[in-house]
mmCIF file of C-alpha atoms in Angstrom:
data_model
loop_
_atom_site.group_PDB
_atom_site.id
_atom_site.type_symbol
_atom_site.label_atom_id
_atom_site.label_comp_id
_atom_site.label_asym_id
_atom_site.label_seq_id
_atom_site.Cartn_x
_atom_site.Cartn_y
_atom_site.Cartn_z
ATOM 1 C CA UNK A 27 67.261 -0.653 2.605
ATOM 2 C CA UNK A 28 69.191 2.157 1.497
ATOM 3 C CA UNK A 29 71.716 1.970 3.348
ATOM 4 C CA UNK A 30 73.971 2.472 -0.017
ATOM 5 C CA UNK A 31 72.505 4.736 -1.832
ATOM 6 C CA UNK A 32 74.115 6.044 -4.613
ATOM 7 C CA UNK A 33 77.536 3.790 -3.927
ATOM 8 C CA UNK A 34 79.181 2.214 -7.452
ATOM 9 C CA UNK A 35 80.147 -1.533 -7.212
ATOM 10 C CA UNK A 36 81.900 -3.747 -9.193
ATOM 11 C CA UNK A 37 82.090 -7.792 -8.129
ATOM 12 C CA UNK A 38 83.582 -10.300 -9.574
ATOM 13 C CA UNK A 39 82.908 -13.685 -9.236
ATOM 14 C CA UNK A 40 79.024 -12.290 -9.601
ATOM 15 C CA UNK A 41 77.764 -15.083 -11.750
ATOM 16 C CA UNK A 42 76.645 -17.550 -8.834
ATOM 17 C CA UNK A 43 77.429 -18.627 -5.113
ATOM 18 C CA UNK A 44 78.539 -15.866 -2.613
ATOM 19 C CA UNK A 45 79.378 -13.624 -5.625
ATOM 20 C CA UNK A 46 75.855 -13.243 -6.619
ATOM 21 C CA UNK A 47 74.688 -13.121 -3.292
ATOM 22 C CA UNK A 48 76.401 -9.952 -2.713
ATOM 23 C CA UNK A 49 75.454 -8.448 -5.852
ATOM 24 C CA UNK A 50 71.936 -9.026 -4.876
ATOM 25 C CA UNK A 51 72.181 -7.316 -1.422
ATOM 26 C CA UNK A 52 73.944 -4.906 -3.218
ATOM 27 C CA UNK A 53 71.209 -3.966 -5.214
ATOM 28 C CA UNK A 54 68.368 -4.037 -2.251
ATOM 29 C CA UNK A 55 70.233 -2.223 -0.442
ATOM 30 C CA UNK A 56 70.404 0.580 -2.991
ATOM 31 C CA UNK A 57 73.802 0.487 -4.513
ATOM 32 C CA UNK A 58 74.365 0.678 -8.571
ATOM 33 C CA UNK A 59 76.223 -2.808 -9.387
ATOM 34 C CA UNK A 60 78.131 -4.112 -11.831
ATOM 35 C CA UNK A 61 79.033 -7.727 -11.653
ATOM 36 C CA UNK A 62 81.796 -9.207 -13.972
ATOM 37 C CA UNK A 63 82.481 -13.022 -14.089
ATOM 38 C CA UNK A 64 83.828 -15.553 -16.633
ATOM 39 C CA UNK A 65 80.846 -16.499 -17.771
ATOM 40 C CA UNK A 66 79.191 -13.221 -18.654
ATOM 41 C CA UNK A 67 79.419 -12.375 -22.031
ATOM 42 C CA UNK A 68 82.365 -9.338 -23.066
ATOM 43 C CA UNK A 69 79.501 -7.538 -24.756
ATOM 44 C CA UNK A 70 77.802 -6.431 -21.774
ATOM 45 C CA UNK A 71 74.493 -6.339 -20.900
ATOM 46 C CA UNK A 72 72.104 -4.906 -17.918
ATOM 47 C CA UNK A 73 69.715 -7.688 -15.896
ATOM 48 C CA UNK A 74 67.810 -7.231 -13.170
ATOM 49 C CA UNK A 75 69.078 -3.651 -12.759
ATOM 50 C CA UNK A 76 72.359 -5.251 -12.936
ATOM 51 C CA UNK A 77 75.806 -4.663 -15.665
ATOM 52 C CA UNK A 78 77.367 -7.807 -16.456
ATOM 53 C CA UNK A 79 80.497 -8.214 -18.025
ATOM 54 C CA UNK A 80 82.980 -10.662 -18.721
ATOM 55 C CA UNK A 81 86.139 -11.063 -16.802
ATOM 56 C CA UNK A 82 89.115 -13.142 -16.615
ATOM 57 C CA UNK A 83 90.962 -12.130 -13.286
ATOM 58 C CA UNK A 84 94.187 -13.888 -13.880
ATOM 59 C CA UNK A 85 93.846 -12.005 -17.192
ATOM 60 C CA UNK A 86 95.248 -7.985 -16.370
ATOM 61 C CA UNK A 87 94.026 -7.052 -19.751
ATOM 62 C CA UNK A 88 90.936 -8.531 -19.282
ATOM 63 C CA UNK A 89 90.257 -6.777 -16.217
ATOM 64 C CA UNK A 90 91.328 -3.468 -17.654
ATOM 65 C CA UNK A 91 88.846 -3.879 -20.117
ATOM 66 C CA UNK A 92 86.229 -5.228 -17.949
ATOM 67 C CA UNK A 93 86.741 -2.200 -15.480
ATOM 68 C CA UNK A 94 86.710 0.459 -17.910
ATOM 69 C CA UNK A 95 83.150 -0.915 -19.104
ATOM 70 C CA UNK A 96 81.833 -1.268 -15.911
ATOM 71 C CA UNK A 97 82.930 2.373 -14.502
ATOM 72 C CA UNK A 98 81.770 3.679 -17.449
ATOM 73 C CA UNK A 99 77.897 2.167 -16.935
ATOM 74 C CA UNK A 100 78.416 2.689 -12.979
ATOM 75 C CA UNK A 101 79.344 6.453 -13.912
ATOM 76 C CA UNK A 102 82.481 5.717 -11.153
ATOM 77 C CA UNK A 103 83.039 3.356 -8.339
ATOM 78 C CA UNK A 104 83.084 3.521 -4.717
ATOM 79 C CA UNK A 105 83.894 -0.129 -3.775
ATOM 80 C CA UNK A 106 85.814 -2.982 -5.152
ATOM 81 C CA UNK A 107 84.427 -6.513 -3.925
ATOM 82 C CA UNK A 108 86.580 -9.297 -5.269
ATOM 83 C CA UNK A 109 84.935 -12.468 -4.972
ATOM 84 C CA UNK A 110 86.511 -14.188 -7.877
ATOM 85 C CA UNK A 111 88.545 -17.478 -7.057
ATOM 86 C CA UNK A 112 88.933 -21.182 -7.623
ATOM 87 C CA UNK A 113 89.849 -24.044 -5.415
ATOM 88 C CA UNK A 114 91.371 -27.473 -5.939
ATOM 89 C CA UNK A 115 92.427 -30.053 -3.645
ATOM 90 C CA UNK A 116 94.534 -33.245 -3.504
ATOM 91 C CA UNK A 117 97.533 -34.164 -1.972
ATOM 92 C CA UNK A 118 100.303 -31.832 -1.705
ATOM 93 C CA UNK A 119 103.097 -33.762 -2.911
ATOM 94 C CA UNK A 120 101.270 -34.238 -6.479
ATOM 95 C CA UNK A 121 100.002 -30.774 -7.224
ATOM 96 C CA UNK A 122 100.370 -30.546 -10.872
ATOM 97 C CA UNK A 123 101.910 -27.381 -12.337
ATOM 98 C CA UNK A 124 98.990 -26.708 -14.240
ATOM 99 C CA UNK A 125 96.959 -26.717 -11.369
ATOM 100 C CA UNK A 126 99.036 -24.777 -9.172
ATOM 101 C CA UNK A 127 99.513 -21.882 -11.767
ATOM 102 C CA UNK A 128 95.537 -22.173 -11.954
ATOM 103 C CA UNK A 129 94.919 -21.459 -8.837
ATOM 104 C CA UNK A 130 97.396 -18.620 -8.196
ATOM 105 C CA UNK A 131 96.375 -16.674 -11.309
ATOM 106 C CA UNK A 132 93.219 -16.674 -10.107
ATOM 107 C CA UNK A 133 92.880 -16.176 -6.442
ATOM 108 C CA UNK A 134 96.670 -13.955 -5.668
ATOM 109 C CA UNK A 135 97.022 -12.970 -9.005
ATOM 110 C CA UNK A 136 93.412 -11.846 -9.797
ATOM 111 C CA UNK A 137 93.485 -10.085 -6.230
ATOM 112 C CA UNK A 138 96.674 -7.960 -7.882
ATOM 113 C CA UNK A 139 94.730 -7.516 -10.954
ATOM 114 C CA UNK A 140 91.450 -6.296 -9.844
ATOM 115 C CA UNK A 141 92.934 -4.200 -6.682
ATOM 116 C CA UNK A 142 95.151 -2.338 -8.963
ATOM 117 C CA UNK A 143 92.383 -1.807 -11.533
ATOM 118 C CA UNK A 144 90.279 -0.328 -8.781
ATOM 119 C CA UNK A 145 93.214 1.943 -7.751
ATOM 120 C CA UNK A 146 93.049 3.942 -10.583
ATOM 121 C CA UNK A 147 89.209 4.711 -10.042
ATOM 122 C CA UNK A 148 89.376 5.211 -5.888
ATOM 123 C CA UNK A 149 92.538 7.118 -5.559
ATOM 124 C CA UNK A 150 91.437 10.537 -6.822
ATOM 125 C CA UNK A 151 88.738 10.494 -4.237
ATOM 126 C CA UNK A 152 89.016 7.624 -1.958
ATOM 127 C CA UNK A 153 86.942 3.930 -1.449
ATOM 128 C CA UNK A 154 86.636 0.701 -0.187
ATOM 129 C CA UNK A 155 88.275 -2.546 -1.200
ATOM 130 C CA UNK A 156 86.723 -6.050 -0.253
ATOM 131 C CA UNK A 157 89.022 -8.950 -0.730
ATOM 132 C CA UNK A 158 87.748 -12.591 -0.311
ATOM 133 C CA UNK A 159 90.735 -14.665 1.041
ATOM 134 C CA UNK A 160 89.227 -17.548 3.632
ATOM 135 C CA UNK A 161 90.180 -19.756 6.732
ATOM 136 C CA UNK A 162 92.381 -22.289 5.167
ATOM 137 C CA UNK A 163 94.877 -18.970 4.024
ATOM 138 C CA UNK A 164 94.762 -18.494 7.924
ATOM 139 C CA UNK A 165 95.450 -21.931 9.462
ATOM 140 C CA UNK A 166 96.130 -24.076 6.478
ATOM 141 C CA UNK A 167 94.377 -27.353 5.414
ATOM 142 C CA UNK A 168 95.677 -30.728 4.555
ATOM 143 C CA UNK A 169 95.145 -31.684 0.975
ATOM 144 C CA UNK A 170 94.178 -27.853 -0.031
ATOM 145 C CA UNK A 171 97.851 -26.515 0.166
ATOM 146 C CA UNK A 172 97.933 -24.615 -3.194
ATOM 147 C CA UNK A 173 94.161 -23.076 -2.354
ATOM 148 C CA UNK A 174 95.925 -22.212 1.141
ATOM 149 C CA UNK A 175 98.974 -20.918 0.095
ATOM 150 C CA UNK A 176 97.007 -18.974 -2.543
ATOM 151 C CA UNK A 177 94.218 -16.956 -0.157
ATOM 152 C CA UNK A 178 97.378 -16.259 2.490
ATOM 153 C CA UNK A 179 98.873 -14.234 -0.031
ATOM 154 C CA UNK A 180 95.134 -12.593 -0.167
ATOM 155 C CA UNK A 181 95.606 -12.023 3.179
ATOM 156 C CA UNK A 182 99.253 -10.586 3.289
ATOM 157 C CA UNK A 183 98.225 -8.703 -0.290
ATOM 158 C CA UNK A 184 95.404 -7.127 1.557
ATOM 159 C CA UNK A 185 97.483 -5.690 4.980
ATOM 160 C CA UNK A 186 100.072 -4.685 2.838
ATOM 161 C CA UNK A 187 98.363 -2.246 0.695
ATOM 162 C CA UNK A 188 95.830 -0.988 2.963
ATOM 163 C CA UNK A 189 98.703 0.616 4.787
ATOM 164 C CA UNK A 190 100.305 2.020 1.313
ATOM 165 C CA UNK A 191 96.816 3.061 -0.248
ATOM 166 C CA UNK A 192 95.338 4.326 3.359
ATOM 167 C CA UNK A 193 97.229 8.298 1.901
ATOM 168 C CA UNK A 194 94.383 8.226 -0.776
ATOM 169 C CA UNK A 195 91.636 7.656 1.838
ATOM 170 C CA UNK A 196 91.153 3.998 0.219
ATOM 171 C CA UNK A 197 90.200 1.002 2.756
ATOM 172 C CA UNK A 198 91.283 -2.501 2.242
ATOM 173 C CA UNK A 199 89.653 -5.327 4.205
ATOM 174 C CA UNK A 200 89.895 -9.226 3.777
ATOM 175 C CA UNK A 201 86.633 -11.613 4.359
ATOM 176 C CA UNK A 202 87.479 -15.546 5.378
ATOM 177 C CA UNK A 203 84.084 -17.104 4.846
ATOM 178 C CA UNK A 204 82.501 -20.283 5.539
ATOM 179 C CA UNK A 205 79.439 -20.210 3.309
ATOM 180 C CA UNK A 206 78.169 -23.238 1.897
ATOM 181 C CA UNK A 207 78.488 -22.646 -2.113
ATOM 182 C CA UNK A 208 78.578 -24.642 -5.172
ATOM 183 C CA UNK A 209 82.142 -24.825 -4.382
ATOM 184 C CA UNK A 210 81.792 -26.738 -1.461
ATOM 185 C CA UNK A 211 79.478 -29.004 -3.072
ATOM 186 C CA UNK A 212 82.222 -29.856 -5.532
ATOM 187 C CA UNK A 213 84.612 -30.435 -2.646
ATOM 188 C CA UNK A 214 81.534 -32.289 -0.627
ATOM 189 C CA UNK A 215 81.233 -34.698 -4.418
ATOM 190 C CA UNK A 216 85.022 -35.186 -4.108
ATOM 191 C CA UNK A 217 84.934 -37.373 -0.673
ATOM 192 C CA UNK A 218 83.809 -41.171 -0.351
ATOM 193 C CA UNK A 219 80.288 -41.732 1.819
ATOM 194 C CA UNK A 220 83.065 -42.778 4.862
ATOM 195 C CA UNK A 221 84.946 -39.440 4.229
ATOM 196 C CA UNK A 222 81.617 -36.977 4.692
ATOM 197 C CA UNK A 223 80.448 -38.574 7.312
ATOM 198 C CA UNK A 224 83.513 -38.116 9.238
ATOM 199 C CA UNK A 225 83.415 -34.788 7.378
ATOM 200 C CA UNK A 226 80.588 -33.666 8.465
ATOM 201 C CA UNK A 227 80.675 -34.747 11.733
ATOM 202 C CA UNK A 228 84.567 -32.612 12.385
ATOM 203 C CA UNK A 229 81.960 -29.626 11.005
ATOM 204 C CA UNK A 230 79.152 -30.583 13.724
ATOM 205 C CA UNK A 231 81.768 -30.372 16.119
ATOM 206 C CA UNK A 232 84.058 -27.205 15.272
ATOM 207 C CA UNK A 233 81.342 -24.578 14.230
ATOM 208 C CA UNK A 234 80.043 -23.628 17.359
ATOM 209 C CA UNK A 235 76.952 -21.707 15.668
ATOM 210 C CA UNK A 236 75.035 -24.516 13.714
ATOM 211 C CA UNK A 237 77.512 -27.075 13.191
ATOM 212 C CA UNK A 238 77.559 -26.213 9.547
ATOM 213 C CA UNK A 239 78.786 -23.805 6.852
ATOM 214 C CA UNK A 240 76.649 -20.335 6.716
ATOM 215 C CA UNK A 241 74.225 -19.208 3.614
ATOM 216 C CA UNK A 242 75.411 -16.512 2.380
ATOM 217 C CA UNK A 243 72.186 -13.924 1.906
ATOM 218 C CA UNK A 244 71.590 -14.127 5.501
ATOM 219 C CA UNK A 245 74.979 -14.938 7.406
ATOM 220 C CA UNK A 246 77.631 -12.652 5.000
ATOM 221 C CA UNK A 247 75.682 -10.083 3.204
ATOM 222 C CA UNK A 248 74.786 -7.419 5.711
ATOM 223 C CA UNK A 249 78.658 -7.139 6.838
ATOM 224 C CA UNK A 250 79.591 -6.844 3.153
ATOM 225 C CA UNK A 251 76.996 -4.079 3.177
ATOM 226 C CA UNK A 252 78.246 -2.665 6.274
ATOM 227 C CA UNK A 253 82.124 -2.861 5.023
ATOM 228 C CA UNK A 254 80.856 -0.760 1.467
ATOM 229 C CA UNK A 255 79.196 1.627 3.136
ATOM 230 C CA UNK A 256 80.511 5.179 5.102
ATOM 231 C CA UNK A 257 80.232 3.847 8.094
ATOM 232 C CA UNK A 258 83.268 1.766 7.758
ATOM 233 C CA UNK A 259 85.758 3.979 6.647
ATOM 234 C CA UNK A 260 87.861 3.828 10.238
ATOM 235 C CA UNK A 261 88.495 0.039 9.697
ATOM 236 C CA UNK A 262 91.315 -0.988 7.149
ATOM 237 C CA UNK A 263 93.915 -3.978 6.836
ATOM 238 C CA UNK A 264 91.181 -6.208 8.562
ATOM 239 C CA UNK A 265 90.914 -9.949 8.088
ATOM 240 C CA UNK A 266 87.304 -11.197 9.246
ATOM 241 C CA UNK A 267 86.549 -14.317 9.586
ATOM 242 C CA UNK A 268 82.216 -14.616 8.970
ATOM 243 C CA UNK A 269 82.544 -18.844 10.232
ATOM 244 C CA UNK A 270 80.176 -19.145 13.168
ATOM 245 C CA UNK A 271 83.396 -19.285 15.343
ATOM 246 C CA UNK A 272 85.023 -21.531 13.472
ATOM 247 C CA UNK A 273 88.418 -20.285 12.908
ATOM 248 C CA UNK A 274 89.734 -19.815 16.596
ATOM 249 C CA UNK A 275 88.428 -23.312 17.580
ATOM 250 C CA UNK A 276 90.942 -25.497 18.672
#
């Protein structure tokens, strides 16, 4: 509790799953927040001690707009956490343009667009930038190649610029989760009764801690808390993977 007092936070992606998660620690642990999504309305309006706004990522006017709002309300920012993305899935040899373009607006594109916007707030006085990029940019994953492609260019986004904005004292880290969200319930509603089974079964086996995806409250929160606060500042151009081990099982 506390523990950031007085820090100004935007997310994105705030409306649900790990986005609104993190808004809530946020908030308990003493931050001012202001969480902008698609689905919040473009008038604005404060809930539960919280600004919501409406947001297209993939949209740089939109987040212009949406970040001028929400600094204004927040009275500045301090940290940037970019939860924001989509994922689709089939195979690779049939991605659809449409789907493609989807994806990339959102999750690389929408990293560009909501990184720069924060920029312009954090480099006067420095800050912290929290990208959400994942496993599958790491190591790939059959079937989710345009999702994959898209989050390694989170990654790659997110060590390139944390070396060119490190001058203005601003910190750029990268978070690969493996929380179970409403996301992964889509992808879970995708597969045949064989196909989870087998599924879940590859998870029992891979995640060493639990055998199954994390909740985010408990398992993600307090290093999102940790990364936003002062007590982070020395780490920068960081990828970490919150996955119970996952990602380095072989």
């Amino acid at each position: 509790m506390g523990q950031l007092e007085g820090k100004r936070i935007i997310v994105t992606g705030g409306a649900q799953g790990i986005g609104l998660a993190v808004v809530k620690g946020y908030v308990e642990a003493g931050a001012k927040v202001a969480a902008l999504d698609l689905q919040f309305s473009d008038a604005g309006e404060v809930v539960d001690e919280i600004y919501r706004h409406h947001v297209d990522v993939a949209n740089n006017e939109s987040v212009v707009t949406a970040f001028e709002k929400a600094v204004g309300h927040l009275g500045g920012l301090d940290v940037l956490v970019n939860v924001a993305g989509v994922e689709r899935g089939g195979p690779s040899h049939e991605i659809p343009d449409d789907v493609w373009d989807l994806v990339f607006n959102v999750n690389a594109k929408g990293t560009r667009n909501t990184n720069s916007a924060a920029f312009t707030y954090l480099k006067e006085k420095g800050g912290a930038i929290i990208n959400f990029g994942s496993r599958s940019g790491v190591v790939g994953v059959p079937e989710q190649a345009a999702y994959s492609a898209s989050k390694a260019a989170v990654h790659t986004w997110t060590r390139a610029v944390a070396q060119e904005w490190a001058k203005y004292n601003i910190t750029v880290n990268a978070i690969a989760p493996a929380m179970w969200t409403d996301m992964y319930d889509d992808y879970r509603n995708r597969l045949s009764e064989d196909e989870l089974a087998a599924h879940d079964a590859v998870m029992a086996q891979q995640i060493p801690i639990g055998g199954k995806l994390g909740n985010p409250s408990v398992d993600l929160v307090p290093l999102l808390v940790f990364l936003a606060s002062d007590g982070s500042h020395f780490i920068s151009g960081q990828s970490f993977p919150v996955d119970g081990g996952w990602l380095h099982m072989r």
